[in-house]
């Protein structure tokens, strides 16, 4: 299995360290972390992680990150987590070429 590359954006350093420990797994590669969104955007563009965990202060932060990624970025999953209510919000961005009607159906039916 191809390792998943992970990046974390969170203000609390204890949470970031906890995530690093939780994600210690042979199929997970830790790319980095930051507490500041301003530092995260250039890092995401250059490191191109598969998965980004984000402190979910507001849901729009996930959309802001998706919009800031360069056009043509590979498939990326953003997972926003709220420690207040233990909720996770998941957004996924995937770029694909559509050349037939079957490919549109496949997008709808994909899990």
Backbone as a ProteinNet text record, in pm:
[ID]
protein_1_A
[PRIMARY]
XXXXXXXXXXXXXXXXXXXXXXXXXXXXXXXXXXXXXXXXXXXXXXXXXXXXXXXXXXXXXXXXXXXXXXXXXXXXXXXXXXXXXXXXXXXXXXXXXXXXXXXXXXXXXXX
[TERTIARY]
84.9	0	88.4	51.4	120.8	97.2	203.1	180.9	104.7	19.8	-54.7	30.2	41.7	120.6	28.1	63.7	-25.3	40.1	-41.7	0.3	-106.7	-66.2	-160.4	-149.2	-266.2	-274.5	-357.3	-288.5	-358.4	-284.9	-358.1	-293.8	-227.5	-281.8	-230.5	-118	3.7	116.5	97.4	24	-1.1	-88.8	-187.6	-272.2	-190.1	-103.8	-21.2	66.8	127.6	212.3	128.8	8.4	-80.9	-115.9	-144	-175.1	-55.1	62.8	184	194.2	166.1	172.5	61	-59.3	-172.7	-147.2	-84.8	-64.7	65.5	129	246.8	201	224.6	176.1	263.6	290.9	377.7	323.2	191.4	132.3	100.9	158.1	138.3	274.4	292.8	416	379.1	437.7	414.1	496.5	429	500.4	533.1	448.9	476.1	352.8	372.1	266.2	293	188.5	201.9	84	101.8	-7.6	-70.5	-10.5	-55.3	-97.4	-216.1	-266.9	-174.8	-117.9	-29.2	92.1	140.8	252.3	206.1	81.9	31.1	13.3	-38.4	-71.6	49.5	164.2	279.5	331.1	323.2	368.5	281	150.1	59.7	86.3	114.2	141	269.7	370.8	498.1	504.2	447.3	454.9	350.6	237.2	129.2	85.1	37.1	-6.1	-132.6	-157.3	-281.3	-393.7	-355.6	-454.1	-405.2	-496.5	-465.4	-569.1	-520.5	-607.8	-605	-724.3	-737.1	-826	-784.2	-866.5	-990.2	-1104.8	-1228.9	-1290	-1235.3	-1293.1	-1416.4	-1410.8	-1523.4	-1510.6	-1623.8	-1620.8	-1560.6	-1572.8	-1523.7	-1372.3	-1301.9	-1156.2	-1117.1	-1197.8	-1168.6	-1183.7	-1286.4	-1306.7	-1193.3	-1150.1	-1039.2	-912.5	-886.6	-767.9	-781.5	-896.8	-917.4	-897.1	-949.6	-937.1	-794	-713.8	-575.6	-480.1	-522.6	-435	-419.9	-302.1	-281.9	-374.1	-413.6	-493	-413.8	-482.6	-414.8	-356.8	-385	-338.1	-398.3	-320.8	-370.1	-486.2	-543.9	-652.7	-604.9	-684.5	-647.9	-771.8	-754.6	-864.4	-835.4	-930.2	-919.8	-1014.6	-962.3	-1043.9	-1039.7	-1152.2	-1163.9	-1222.5	-1161.1	-1206.4	-1235.8	-1349.8	-1385.7	-1371.2	-1288.3	-1273.2	-1388.4	-1467.1	-1580.3	-1689.4	-1720.6	-1829.9	-1786.8	-1655.1	-1599.5	-1653.5	-1686.6	-1735.2	-1618.8	-1627.9	-1530.7	-1606.1	-1551	-1608.1	-1504.6	-1546.7	-1454.8	-1486.3	-1382.1	-1392.7	-1286.3	-1318.3	-1220.2	-1216.8	-1095.6	-1078.1	-1006.6	-1065	-1006.3	-1025.5	-920.7	-930.1	-925.1	-1020.1	-1024.9	-1071.6	-1033.7	-1072.9	-1198.5	-1300.4	-1425.5	-1434	-1437.4	-1447.1	-1567.2	-1638.5	-1757.9	-1863.1	-1987.7	-2096.7	-2078.3	-2013.8	-1988.2	-1900.4	-1807.5	-1719.2	-1795.2	-1898.3	-1980.9	-2058.4	-2113.4	-2183.7	-2086.7	-1962.9	-1864.8	-1834.6	-1831.6	-1810.6	-1923.4	-2045	-2159.6	-2160.5	-2122	-2129.9	-2006.7	-1897.4	-1772.8	-1789.4	-1717.2	-1721.1	-1595.3
-119.4	0	124.3	220.4	348.4	427.8	478	553.4	683	719.3	845.3	953.4	1066.1	1179.3	1275.4	1307.4	1383.2	1512.7	1617.8	1748.7	1795.4	1862.2	1906.3	2057.4	2123.9	2267.8	2280.3	2316.4	2323.3	2420.6	2499	2599.5	2540	2432.4	2375.4	2275.1	2301.6	2211.5	2072.7	2063.1	1932.2	1847.9	1910.8	1837.1	1790.9	1878.4	1839.2	1720.2	1722.1	1609.9	1483.4	1498.3	1383.3	1322.5	1405.4	1355.3	1282	1334.3	1268.2	1126.9	1113.8	983.3	890.5	944.4	864.2	812.2	894.1	858.2	783.6	734.5	651.2	516.1	497.6	378.7	359.5	234.4	212.4	270.8	290.5	343.5	492.3	559.4	703.9	771.4	873.5	953.1	1094.8	1138.3	1271.5	1371.6	1466	1566.6	1691.3	1723.8	1844.7	1895.7	2010.5	2070.6	2219.2	2292.4	2434.7	2478.7	2591.1	2649.6	2767.6	2807.3	2928.2	2896.4	2942.6	2921.7	2985.4	3100.9	3169.1	3082.7	3003.9	2913.6	2786.5	2748.3	2622.6	2626.8	2735.3	2737.8	2713.2	2781.1	2748.8	2607.1	2559.3	2423.7	2320.8	2342.2	2249.9	2247.5	2363.8	2371.3	2298	2305.7	2242.3	2095.6	2061.6	1924.4	1831.8	1888.5	1814.6	1690.4	1709.9	1595.5	1531.2	1407.9	1338.5	1379.3	1402.8	1431.3	1548.4	1641.5	1755.2	1758.5	1756.3	1773.9	1920.5	1976.6	2119.1	2138.5	2231.1	2271.1	2340.6	2288.3	2337.8	2446.1	2567.6	2683.3	2729.1	2714.9	2747.9	2663.1	2614.1	2524.5	2589.7	2720.3	2786.5	2775.9	2744.6	2731.9	2619.7	2512.6	2402.4	2446.2	2522	2574.1	2668.7	2752.7	2844.9	2768.5	2657.9	2578.2	2516	2457.8	2398.3	2502	2620.9	2726.3	2775.8	2764	2813	2713.4	2589.3	2489.9	2517.4	2490.1	2516.8	2432.3	2487.9	2413.8	2291.2	2180.9	2058.2	1982.1	2027.3	1954.6	1814.8	1720.7	1583.1	1572.8	1456.1	1430.8	1461.2	1536.6	1573.7	1564.8	1515.5	1505.7	1600.8	1688.6	1781.3	1732.1	1715.5	1670.1	1777.2	1842.3	1942.5	1877.8	1902.3	1841.7	1951.3	1938.2	2027.3	1950.5	2000	1934.5	1968.4	2068.6	2107.6	2001.8	1951.3	1854	1722.5	1701.6	1579.9	1552	1656.2	1643.1	1651	1576	1585.3	1619.2	1710	1748.2	1713.1	1643.8	1595.3	1658.6	1713.3	1762.6	1691.6	1663.4	1597.4	1668.8	1688.4	1751.7	1652.5	1631.2	1539	1596.4	1595.9	1644.3	1524	1517.8	1406	1455.3	1383.7	1417.6	1339.4	1407.8	1343.7	1339.9	1219.7	1208	1126.2	1068	991.8	1003.4	973	980.6	878.2	765.4	663.9	716	805.7	861.1	952.6	1018.7	1102	1013.1	903.9	808.9	753.8	721.8	668.8	769	899	1000.2	997.9	981.1	981.7	856.2	743.3	616.3	583.7	660.2	631.5	652.1	571.5	585.8	649.8
0	0	0	-80	-89.9	38.4	103.2	228	202.3	296.6	290.9	356.1	287.6	336.4	409.9	535.5	624.3	669.7	676.6	727.7	826.6	934.7	1037.9	1058.9	1062.4	1092.4	1219.6	1329.4	1458.7	1548.7	1625	1709.4	1832.7	1886.1	2010.2	1983	2034.1	2007.9	2069.8	2178.9	2239.2	2147.6	2084.2	1990	1870	1818.6	1702.9	1737.7	1854.9	1897.6	1917.4	1971.6	1988.1	1853.1	1755.4	1621.7	1562.3	1585	1534.7	1593.9	1723.4	1788.8	1741.4	1729.3	1682.4	1541.3	1459.2	1318.4	1292.7	1397.5	1380.2	1325.5	1197.9	1127.5	1005	966.1	849.5	719.1	710.8	588.2	595.8	695.2	711	719	635.7	641.2	685.2	795.6	852.2	771.8	704.8	625.4	704.5	803	879.4	949.7	1014.1	1093.9	1108.5	1140	1169.7	1253.7	1319.6	1396.6	1322.5	1209.8	1139.1	996.4	961	825.9	722.1	753.3	658.7	623.7	718.7	692.6	621.3	644.3	590.2	439	386.1	243.4	153.3	174	89.4	113.2	237.5	267.2	195.4	194.9	126.3	-23.6	-79.5	-223.9	-260	-175	-209	-165	-49.8	0.9	-60.8	-99.8	-165.6	-87.3	35.4	115.7	59.6	101.3	66.4	161.1	287.3	392.1	476.7	505.8	592.2	704	827.6	943.3	982.6	1005.6	1034.3	1156	1241	1355	1300.6	1332.4	1273.8	1360.8	1345.4	1414	1338.8	1207.3	1120.9	994.7	944.2	828.4	705.1	692.5	571.6	558.1	666.8	659.3	563.6	558.4	467.2	321.8	294.2	158.7	121.9	216.1	190.7	152.6	221.6	190	51.8	22.1	-110.6	-220.9	-200.5	-300.9	-316.5	-211.7	-216.6	-282.6	-294.5	-357.1	-505	-560	-702.5	-790.1	-902.9	-999.7	-1042.4	-1055.1	-1093.6	-977.1	-854.3	-737.6	-738.5	-689.7	-685.2	-587.2	-581.7	-488.3	-346.5	-273.9	-137	-49.7	70.8	165.8	281.5	308.9	422.2	530	649.7	760.8	869	888.2	993.2	1117.3	1231.1	1355.8	1457.4	1523.7	1633.7	1763.5	1853.9	1982.8	2077.2	2041.4	2126.1	2122.8	2003.9	1992.7	1927.8	1913.5	1853.9	1713.9	1642.3	1505.5	1407.8	1300.6	1191.8	1064.8	986.8	858.8	753.7	650.1	548.4	414.4	349.8	213.8	132.3	8.5	-76.6	-210.5	-261.3	-391.6	-481.1	-597.5	-692.8	-831.4	-908.2	-1044.9	-1137.7	-1230.2	-1323	-1459.5	-1561.7	-1698.1	-1733.1	-1777.6	-1815.8	-1967.8	-2021.6	-2167.5	-2211.7	-2115.5	-2153.7	-2044.6	-2083.1	-1985.2	-1873.8	-1902.8	-1800.6	-1688.9	-1721.4	-1618.9	-1523.5	-1572.7	-1485	-1388	-1437	-1350.8	-1246	-1287.4	-1193.5	-1081.9	-1112.9	-1009.8	-906.5	-955.1	-865.8	-778.1	-836	-764.3	-682	-701.7	-629.7	-480.8	-404.8	-258.2	-208.8
[MASK]
+++++++++++++++++++++++++++++++++++++++++++++++++++++++++++++++++++++++++++++++++++++++++++++++++++++++++++++++

